[in-house]
Amino acid sequence: MKDRAAVLASIALATLIMVLVFATGCVAPASVQAPPPTVAAATLPPPTVPPPTKAPPTLPPPTEAPPTLPPPTEAPPTLPPPTEPPPTNPPPTEPLPTPAPPTVAPATIVPATVAPLPAAQPITSSKDIVYAKGMRQDNPAEWNQAADAPVEWKLDEYAPTEPGPWPAAVLVNWAGEARGEYTWTKLAEKLAGQGARVYVIDYPDYQPDAAIREKGRGYREMADAVACAVRFARARAAETGSDPVRVALAGFCLGGGAASQVAVAGDSLDSKWEAYASAGGPPRQVACEANEGSTVVDVLVGSGGAYDVFLGFDGLYDEAFRQANNPEMWKMFQSFAGDNPGLKVRLLHSQRDPIMPYDNSVAAEAMLKNAGLDAEVVTFKGFHEMPVDLTVQTVMDLLKQP
């Protein structure tokens, strides 16, 4: 019993000591502590770092949404359809008068018939005769004249060797051709061989787009030069015993336009240009070697002509253009028609002309007939050309008429 009591006392003492140790947080001294177990350190894998993720965008702070208007509770009022149709103008009780058609005479188109020419008589010729001098100083380079010298305009004369009297014909070439070229030489020789004194001229051959500049300075220069040639022909007729003389002007392409201005205007040419000059138009551009004499001609023969002073050119100078650009000049051109009432006109033209429209001649013929002139279109087979034998026949036939 005694031993049992001692064991219980020892157990009680040990329990008390443990309670005290836990209560005070103390641990047993090192001498009595058991060494910690030696545990091998675990080998841990390296930490896996997740890839960086893109930070979500920073949204602006929400703004207050505009207030939503409630839908209209009522639809807008719909106007009722008109109960009556709008009034309409009553139809006229009488038909409107039909305007009278313009008084344009129908075109007289004559197919060409060329008869063999009579036997030619002997002729003579003289070359490089000065018939006029230009008065301007700023001469175009293609005229091959010094800038400070007047241009000398020259002609070649062809005539029968017999003294005559003979009618006269002035030939006006087209732009870029010289009087000595084959066509003009052949035409002049054949006309002279049929009994005419012929003059093939050089002149200031402006294209229409250049002629209208400076208020029509080029148009006046061409008119002045061709008029000087007509005066020269009349002066030569007086010298050779052929006065009074019938005179023909014949021109090809743009030369037909230059010839038509002088032929249609007659003796009013100078006075009308001078009146236009006094209103601001160009002054005289050419001085004639034969200062006196009439500029009236009896015959105009054109071939493939432009006739641009009356009709415009290639659709460019229509009525709207003329009203906007020097309307006084265009009005002067139109006033020429009828100033030479005795003029006979034949306009030769091929319907296959690729350069100058055939309708140019048809329109010119209608205008001249309206002015009371004897005018006809003569159609020939060919292209853009001046048919030599047809021209000779036409000029001589008209010069022989009274």
Short mmCIF file of C-alpha atoms in Angstrom, two decimals:
data_model
loop_
_atom_site.label_atom_id
_atom_site.label_comp_id
_atom_site.label_asym_id
_atom_site.label_seq_id
_atom_site.Cartn_x
_atom_site.Cartn_y
_atom_site.Cartn_z
CA MET A 1 0.00 0.00 0.00
CA LYS A 2 2.82 2.25 0.88
CA ASP A 3 4.48 1.68 -2.46
CA ARG A 4 1.27 2.34 -4.32
CA ALA A 5 0.84 5.63 -2.55
CA ALA A 6 4.34 6.72 -3.52
CA VAL A 7 3.71 5.95 -7.18
CA LEU A 8 0.51 7.92 -7.24
CA ALA A 9 2.29 10.87 -5.58
CA SER A 10 4.98 10.81 -8.25
CA ILE A 11 2.42 10.78 -11.00
CA ALA A 12 0.58 13.67 -9.40
CA LEU A 13 3.80 15.66 -9.11
CA ALA A 14 4.71 15.06 -12.71
CA THR A 15 1.28 16.11 -13.87
CA LEU A 16 1.53 19.30 -11.84
CA ILE A 17 4.87 20.15 -13.36
CA MET A 18 3.50 19.68 -16.90
CA VAL A 19 0.56 21.89 -16.14
CA LEU A 20 2.89 24.59 -14.87
CA VAL A 21 5.07 24.31 -17.92
CA PHE A 22 2.19 24.73 -20.34
CA ALA A 23 0.73 27.49 -18.24
CA THR A 24 3.89 29.61 -18.17
CA GLY A 25 4.94 28.93 -21.84
CA CYS A 26 8.32 27.79 -20.78
CA VAL A 27 10.08 24.83 -22.24
CA ALA A 28 12.45 22.43 -20.73
CA PRO A 29 16.10 23.49 -20.59
CA ALA A 30 18.27 22.45 -23.44
CA SER A 31 19.91 19.89 -21.36
CA VAL A 32 16.72 18.03 -20.94
CA GLN A 33 15.20 18.70 -24.42
CA ALA A 34 15.28 15.98 -26.97
CA PRO A 35 17.10 16.90 -30.20
CA PRO A 36 14.81 17.61 -33.14
CA PRO A 37 14.46 14.89 -35.63
CA THR A 38 16.67 15.17 -38.66
CA VAL A 39 14.27 15.28 -41.59
CA ALA A 40 15.66 15.62 -45.09
CA ALA A 41 14.46 18.81 -46.71
CA ALA A 42 11.99 18.22 -49.45
CA THR A 43 13.09 19.28 -52.95
CA LEU A 44 10.33 21.56 -54.25
CA PRO A 45 9.94 22.34 -57.94
CA PRO A 46 10.62 25.96 -58.94
CA PRO A 47 7.54 28.06 -58.67
CA THR A 48 5.62 28.46 -61.90
CA VAL A 49 5.04 32.14 -62.65
CA PRO A 50 1.97 32.63 -64.77
CA PRO A 51 2.54 34.79 -67.86
CA PRO A 52 1.60 38.40 -67.41
CA THR A 53 -1.84 39.12 -68.49
CA LYS A 54 -2.84 42.35 -70.19
CA ALA A 55 -4.45 44.59 -67.80
CA PRO A 56 -7.98 45.28 -68.78
CA PRO A 57 -8.44 48.75 -70.32
CA THR A 58 -9.36 51.42 -67.96
CA LEU A 59 -12.78 52.49 -68.94
CA PRO A 60 -13.72 56.09 -68.44
CA PRO A 61 -16.16 56.63 -65.73
CA PRO A 62 -19.62 56.18 -67.03
CA THR A 63 -21.27 59.31 -68.14
CA GLU A 64 -24.79 59.96 -67.59
CA ALA A 65 -26.78 58.78 -70.59
CA PRO A 66 -28.97 61.42 -72.21
CA PRO A 67 -32.47 61.09 -71.14
CA THR A 68 -34.54 59.01 -73.45
CA LEU A 69 -37.48 60.95 -74.64
CA PRO A 70 -40.64 59.05 -74.50
CA PRO A 71 -42.24 58.34 -77.87
CA PRO A 72 -44.88 60.82 -78.85
CA THR A 73 -48.15 59.82 -77.58
CA GLU A 74 -49.87 61.23 -80.65
CA ALA A 75 -48.96 61.00 -84.36
CA PRO A 76 -48.48 64.31 -86.21
CA PRO A 77 -51.63 65.42 -87.88
CA THR A 78 -52.01 64.21 -91.46
CA LEU A 79 -53.35 66.80 -93.84
CA PRO A 80 -56.36 65.53 -95.66
CA PRO A 81 -55.98 65.19 -99.44
CA PRO A 82 -57.39 68.07 -101.40
CA THR A 83 -60.97 67.55 -102.12
CA GLU A 84 -60.60 69.26 -105.56
CA PRO A 85 -57.84 68.94 -108.17
CA PRO A 86 -55.76 72.07 -108.76
CA PRO A 87 -57.19 74.27 -111.46
CA THR A 88 -55.78 73.81 -114.95
CA ASN A 89 -55.63 76.41 -117.66
CA PRO A 90 -58.40 75.84 -120.11
CA PRO A 91 -57.28 74.91 -123.61
CA PRO A 92 -57.16 77.85 -125.96
CA THR A 93 -60.28 78.31 -127.89
CA GLU A 94 -58.28 79.09 -131.03
CA PRO A 95 -55.07 77.43 -132.23
CA LEU A 96 -51.92 79.47 -131.71
CA PRO A 97 -50.55 81.02 -134.88
CA THR A 98 -47.78 79.01 -136.50
CA PRO A 99 -44.64 81.12 -136.86
CA ALA A 100 -43.64 81.73 -140.41
CA PRO A 101 -40.59 79.74 -141.53
CA PRO A 102 -37.39 81.75 -142.01
CA THR A 103 -37.02 83.20 -145.45
CA VAL A 104 -34.10 81.04 -146.53
CA ALA A 105 -33.99 80.27 -150.19
CA PRO A 106 -33.43 76.59 -150.96
CA ALA A 107 -29.94 75.64 -151.99
CA THR A 108 -29.24 75.40 -155.69
CA ILE A 109 -26.83 72.48 -156.04
CA VAL A 110 -25.57 71.91 -159.58
CA PRO A 111 -23.49 68.83 -160.45
CA ALA A 112 -20.31 69.81 -162.21
CA THR A 113 -20.03 69.21 -165.93
CA VAL A 114 -16.64 70.02 -167.38
CA ALA A 115 -16.41 70.49 -171.12
CA PRO A 116 -13.06 70.37 -172.92
CA LEU A 117 -11.45 73.79 -172.82
CA PRO A 118 -10.94 75.63 -176.12
CA ALA A 119 -7.45 75.74 -177.52
CA ALA A 120 -5.21 77.98 -175.46
CA GLN A 121 -3.64 81.09 -176.94
CA PRO A 122 -0.03 82.13 -176.31
CA ILE A 123 0.61 83.79 -172.96
CA THR A 124 3.32 85.73 -171.18
CA SER A 125 4.09 86.15 -167.49
CA SER A 126 5.79 88.53 -165.08
CA LYS A 127 6.86 87.47 -161.57
CA ASP A 128 7.40 89.07 -158.16
CA ILE A 129 5.53 92.32 -158.73
CA VAL A 130 4.96 94.30 -155.51
CA TYR A 131 1.29 95.24 -155.25
CA ALA A 132 1.04 96.21 -151.55
CA LYS A 133 3.08 96.83 -148.40
CA GLY A 134 2.16 95.90 -144.87
CA MET A 135 1.96 98.72 -142.35
CA ARG A 136 2.49 96.68 -139.17
CA GLN A 137 5.92 96.20 -137.63
CA ASP A 138 5.41 93.00 -135.59
CA ASN A 139 5.31 90.69 -138.59
CA PRO A 140 4.90 86.94 -138.05
CA ALA A 141 8.16 85.01 -138.45
CA GLU A 142 6.80 82.85 -141.26
CA TRP A 143 6.58 85.91 -143.49
CA ASN A 144 10.41 86.02 -143.56
CA GLN A 145 10.61 89.74 -143.10
CA ALA A 146 12.72 91.83 -140.73
CA ALA A 147 10.78 92.86 -137.66
CA ASP A 148 11.38 96.56 -138.34
CA ALA A 149 10.55 96.48 -142.05
CA PRO A 150 7.18 96.49 -143.79
CA VAL A 151 6.12 93.34 -145.58
CA GLU A 152 6.09 93.54 -149.37
CA TRP A 153 3.19 91.58 -150.80
CA LYS A 154 3.88 90.34 -154.32
CA LEU A 155 2.00 88.75 -157.21
CA ASP A 156 2.69 86.95 -160.47
CA GLU A 157 0.91 88.15 -163.63
CA TYR A 158 -0.13 85.89 -166.54
CA ALA A 159 -1.75 87.33 -169.68
CA PRO A 160 -2.34 86.59 -173.35
CA THR A 161 0.32 87.98 -175.61
CA GLU A 162 -2.37 89.74 -177.63
CA PRO A 163 -3.21 93.20 -176.21
CA GLY A 164 -6.87 92.48 -175.47
CA PRO A 165 -9.04 93.89 -173.94
CA TRP A 166 -9.17 91.04 -171.43
CA PRO A 167 -11.10 90.48 -168.22
CA ALA A 168 -9.09 90.04 -165.01
CA ALA A 169 -8.95 87.23 -162.45
CA VAL A 170 -7.30 87.46 -159.01
CA LEU A 171 -6.42 84.08 -157.45
CA VAL A 172 -6.21 83.80 -153.64
CA ASN A 173 -4.48 80.67 -152.41
CA TRP A 174 -5.06 78.90 -149.14
CA ALA A 175 -3.01 79.12 -145.94
CA GLY A 176 0.56 77.97 -146.33
CA GLU A 177 0.68 77.80 -150.15
CA ALA A 178 2.90 80.03 -152.23
CA ARG A 179 1.85 81.62 -155.51
CA GLY A 180 4.56 79.70 -157.37
CA GLU A 181 3.26 76.24 -156.49
CA TYR A 182 2.19 73.93 -159.28
CA THR A 183 -1.60 74.14 -158.85
CA TRP A 184 -1.64 77.93 -158.96
CA THR A 185 0.82 78.15 -161.82
CA LYS A 186 -1.20 75.65 -163.85
CA LEU A 187 -4.51 77.36 -163.03
CA ALA A 188 -3.14 80.80 -163.94
CA GLU A 189 -1.65 79.57 -167.23
CA LYS A 190 -4.91 77.91 -168.27
CA LEU A 191 -7.01 80.98 -167.39
CA ALA A 192 -4.66 83.25 -169.31
CA GLY A 193 -4.73 80.84 -172.24
CA GLN A 194 -8.53 81.19 -172.31
CA GLY A 195 -8.32 84.98 -172.53
CA ALA A 196 -7.91 86.55 -169.06
CA ARG A 197 -5.26 88.65 -167.36
CA VAL A 198 -4.52 86.64 -164.18
CA TYR A 199 -2.90 87.64 -160.88
CA VAL A 200 -1.75 85.02 -158.36
CA ILE A 201 -1.11 86.79 -155.05
CA ASP A 202 0.66 86.27 -151.78
CA TYR A 203 -1.21 87.81 -148.85
CA PRO A 204 -1.37 87.64 -145.02
CA ASP A 205 -3.10 84.27 -144.72
CA TYR A 206 -4.32 84.12 -141.13
CA GLN A 207 -6.06 81.13 -139.64
CA PRO A 208 -9.46 82.15 -138.24
CA ASP A 209 -8.41 81.75 -134.59
CA ALA A 210 -5.59 84.24 -135.21
CA ALA A 211 -7.62 86.56 -137.46
CA ILE A 212 -10.15 87.37 -134.73
CA ARG A 213 -7.51 88.55 -132.23
CA GLU A 214 -7.03 92.22 -131.49
CA LYS A 215 -10.62 92.94 -132.53
CA GLY A 216 -10.19 91.34 -135.94
CA ARG A 217 -6.83 92.77 -136.94
CA GLY A 218 -5.99 89.73 -139.07
CA TYR A 219 -9.34 89.89 -140.88
CA ARG A 220 -8.72 93.53 -141.75
CA GLU A 221 -5.19 92.82 -142.94
CA MET A 222 -6.40 90.08 -145.30
CA ALA A 223 -9.22 92.30 -146.60
CA ASP A 224 -6.83 95.21 -147.15
CA ALA A 225 -4.38 93.03 -149.10
CA VAL A 226 -6.96 91.36 -151.35
CA ALA A 227 -8.59 94.74 -152.03
CA CYS A 228 -5.16 96.10 -153.05
CA ALA A 229 -4.84 93.22 -155.53
CA VAL A 230 -8.22 94.10 -157.06
CA ARG A 231 -7.16 97.75 -157.40
CA PHE A 232 -3.88 96.63 -159.00
CA ALA A 233 -5.77 94.49 -161.54
CA ARG A 234 -8.01 97.43 -162.45
CA ALA A 235 -5.02 99.76 -162.81
CA ARG A 236 -3.28 97.28 -165.12
CA ALA A 237 -6.47 96.99 -167.18
CA ALA A 238 -6.47 100.74 -167.67
CA GLU A 239 -2.82 100.65 -168.73
CA THR A 240 -3.45 97.90 -171.30
CA GLY A 241 -6.65 99.29 -172.80
CA SER A 242 -9.05 96.90 -171.04
CA ASP A 243 -10.91 99.46 -168.96
CA PRO A 244 -13.73 99.10 -168.03
CA VAL A 245 -12.89 95.56 -167.06
CA ARG A 246 -14.80 92.70 -165.49
CA VAL A 247 -12.97 91.21 -162.52
CA ALA A 248 -13.25 87.79 -160.87
CA LEU A 249 -11.98 86.72 -157.46
CA ALA A 250 -11.28 83.00 -157.01
CA GLY A 251 -10.11 81.49 -153.74
CA PHE A 252 -9.48 78.07 -152.24
CA CYS A 253 -10.14 77.03 -148.63
CA LEU A 254 -9.22 79.97 -146.33
CA GLY A 255 -8.43 81.97 -149.47
CA GLY A 256 -12.09 81.55 -150.37
CA GLY A 257 -12.99 83.19 -147.08
CA ALA A 258 -10.65 86.14 -147.69
CA ALA A 259 -11.93 86.56 -151.24
CA SER A 260 -15.57 86.37 -150.16
CA GLN A 261 -15.18 89.27 -147.71
CA VAL A 262 -13.92 91.61 -150.45
CA ALA A 263 -16.26 90.34 -153.17
CA VAL A 264 -19.46 90.56 -151.11
CA ALA A 265 -18.65 93.96 -149.57
CA GLY A 266 -17.63 95.67 -152.83
CA ASP A 267 -16.94 99.37 -152.49
CA SER A 268 -18.35 99.47 -148.95
CA LEU A 269 -15.37 97.47 -147.67
CA ASP A 270 -13.11 100.42 -146.79
CA SER A 271 -15.81 102.65 -145.38
CA LYS A 272 -17.24 99.95 -143.10
CA TRP A 273 -13.82 98.94 -141.79
CA GLU A 274 -13.00 102.61 -141.16
CA ALA A 275 -16.25 103.08 -139.25
CA TYR A 276 -15.44 100.02 -137.15
CA ALA A 277 -11.90 101.38 -136.58
CA SER A 278 -13.29 104.66 -135.27
CA ALA A 279 -15.24 102.62 -132.69
CA GLY A 280 -12.11 100.82 -131.48
CA GLY A 281 -11.43 98.33 -134.27
CA PRO A 282 -8.07 97.93 -136.02
CA PRO A 283 -6.85 100.68 -138.37
CA ARG A 284 -5.73 100.06 -141.95
CA GLN A 285 -3.04 97.36 -142.09
CA VAL A 286 -1.88 97.41 -145.74
CA ALA A 287 -0.94 100.22 -148.13
CA CYS A 288 -1.79 99.66 -151.81
CA GLU A 289 0.61 100.35 -154.65
CA ALA A 290 -2.46 101.36 -156.71
CA ASN A 291 -4.19 103.69 -154.28
CA GLU A 292 -7.11 104.59 -156.49
CA GLY A 293 -9.79 102.49 -158.10
CA SER A 294 -12.82 100.46 -157.17
CA THR A 295 -12.74 97.23 -155.17
CA VAL A 296 -15.94 95.93 -156.79
CA VAL A 297 -15.66 92.53 -158.46
CA ASP A 298 -18.19 90.89 -160.74
CA VAL A 299 -17.54 87.22 -160.02
CA LEU A 300 -16.67 85.16 -156.93
CA VAL A 301 -15.65 81.51 -157.33
CA GLY A 302 -14.72 79.60 -154.20
CA SER A 303 -13.64 76.00 -153.82
CA GLY A 304 -13.80 74.17 -150.50
CA GLY A 305 -14.13 77.59 -148.91
CA ALA A 306 -14.36 78.52 -145.24
CA TYR A 307 -16.42 81.73 -145.66
CA ASP A 308 -15.74 82.21 -141.95
CA VAL A 309 -16.44 85.95 -141.82
CA PHE A 310 -20.08 85.14 -142.54
CA LEU A 311 -20.54 81.66 -141.08
CA GLY A 312 -17.99 81.28 -138.30
CA PHE A 313 -15.50 78.47 -138.59
CA ASP A 314 -15.87 74.73 -137.96
CA GLY A 315 -18.68 75.28 -135.45
CA LEU A 316 -16.49 77.48 -133.23
CA TYR A 317 -17.82 80.95 -133.94
CA ASP A 318 -21.52 80.44 -133.42
CA GLU A 319 -23.97 83.18 -132.59
CA ALA A 320 -23.28 82.95 -128.84
CA PHE A 321 -19.55 83.34 -129.45
CA ARG A 322 -20.09 86.34 -131.70
CA GLN A 323 -22.27 88.09 -129.15
CA ALA A 324 -19.62 87.56 -126.48
CA ASN A 325 -16.61 88.44 -128.66
CA ASN A 326 -16.67 91.64 -130.69
CA PRO A 327 -20.35 91.64 -131.63
CA GLU A 328 -19.79 94.88 -133.57
CA MET A 329 -17.26 93.19 -135.86
CA TRP A 330 -19.56 90.26 -136.59
CA LYS A 331 -22.42 92.69 -137.19
CA MET A 332 -20.24 94.50 -139.73
CA PHE A 333 -19.50 91.25 -141.55
CA GLN A 334 -23.19 90.42 -141.78
CA SER A 335 -23.92 93.91 -143.12
CA PHE A 336 -21.68 93.25 -146.16
CA ALA A 337 -24.28 90.96 -147.73
CA GLY A 338 -26.14 92.90 -150.39
CA ASP A 339 -23.56 95.67 -150.73
CA ASN A 340 -22.47 94.33 -154.17
CA PRO A 341 -25.82 93.41 -155.76
CA GLY A 342 -24.41 92.53 -159.19
CA LEU A 343 -22.09 89.82 -157.85
CA LYS A 344 -22.35 86.30 -159.31
CA VAL A 345 -21.20 83.53 -156.96
CA ARG A 346 -20.34 79.88 -157.62
CA LEU A 347 -19.21 77.75 -154.70
CA LEU A 348 -17.40 74.60 -155.84
CA HIS A 349 -17.28 71.84 -153.24
CA SER A 350 -16.85 68.08 -153.02
CA GLN A 351 -19.22 66.20 -150.75
CA ARG A 352 -16.25 64.04 -149.74
CA ASP A 353 -14.14 67.01 -148.62
CA PRO A 354 -12.39 65.84 -145.40
CA ILE A 355 -11.11 69.30 -144.39
CA MET A 356 -13.85 71.84 -145.00
CA PRO A 357 -17.44 70.67 -144.51
CA TYR A 358 -19.61 70.64 -147.62
CA ASP A 359 -22.36 72.27 -145.56
CA ASN A 360 -20.23 75.43 -145.38
CA SER A 361 -20.92 76.09 -149.04
CA VAL A 362 -24.60 75.20 -148.71
CA ALA A 363 -25.00 77.64 -145.79
CA ALA A 364 -23.06 80.38 -147.59
CA GLU A 365 -25.16 79.94 -150.71
CA ALA A 366 -28.37 80.31 -148.68
CA MET A 367 -27.10 83.49 -147.00
CA LEU A 368 -26.04 85.05 -150.31
CA LYS A 369 -29.31 84.17 -152.01
CA ASN A 370 -31.19 85.78 -149.13
CA ALA A 371 -29.20 88.93 -149.87
CA GLY A 372 -30.48 88.82 -153.46
CA LEU A 373 -27.32 87.52 -155.12
CA ASP A 374 -26.99 85.03 -157.95
CA ALA A 375 -25.40 82.16 -155.98
CA GLU A 376 -25.10 78.41 -156.58
CA VAL A 377 -23.26 75.43 -155.12
CA VAL A 378 -21.48 73.35 -157.76
CA THR A 379 -20.72 69.81 -156.60
CA PHE A 380 -17.73 67.96 -158.04
CA LYS A 381 -16.18 64.57 -157.46
CA GLY A 382 -12.98 64.90 -155.49
CA PHE A 383 -11.70 65.84 -152.07
CA HIS A 384 -10.29 69.07 -150.59
CA GLU A 385 -9.01 70.71 -153.73
CA MET A 386 -9.50 73.39 -156.34
CA PRO A 387 -10.26 71.49 -159.56
CA VAL A 388 -8.30 73.30 -162.23
CA ASP A 389 -10.41 72.76 -165.37
CA LEU A 390 -13.73 73.24 -163.55
CA THR A 391 -12.44 76.47 -162.01
CA VAL A 392 -11.23 77.77 -165.37
CA GLN A 393 -14.53 76.93 -167.03
CA THR A 394 -16.62 78.49 -164.23
CA VAL A 395 -14.59 81.71 -164.05
CA MET A 396 -14.54 82.25 -167.80
CA ASP A 397 -18.24 81.47 -168.26
CA LEU A 398 -19.21 84.03 -165.59
CA LEU A 399 -16.79 86.70 -166.85
CA LYS A 400 -18.32 86.46 -170.31
CA GLN A 401 -21.83 87.09 -168.99
CA PRO A 402 -23.06 90.68 -168.95
#
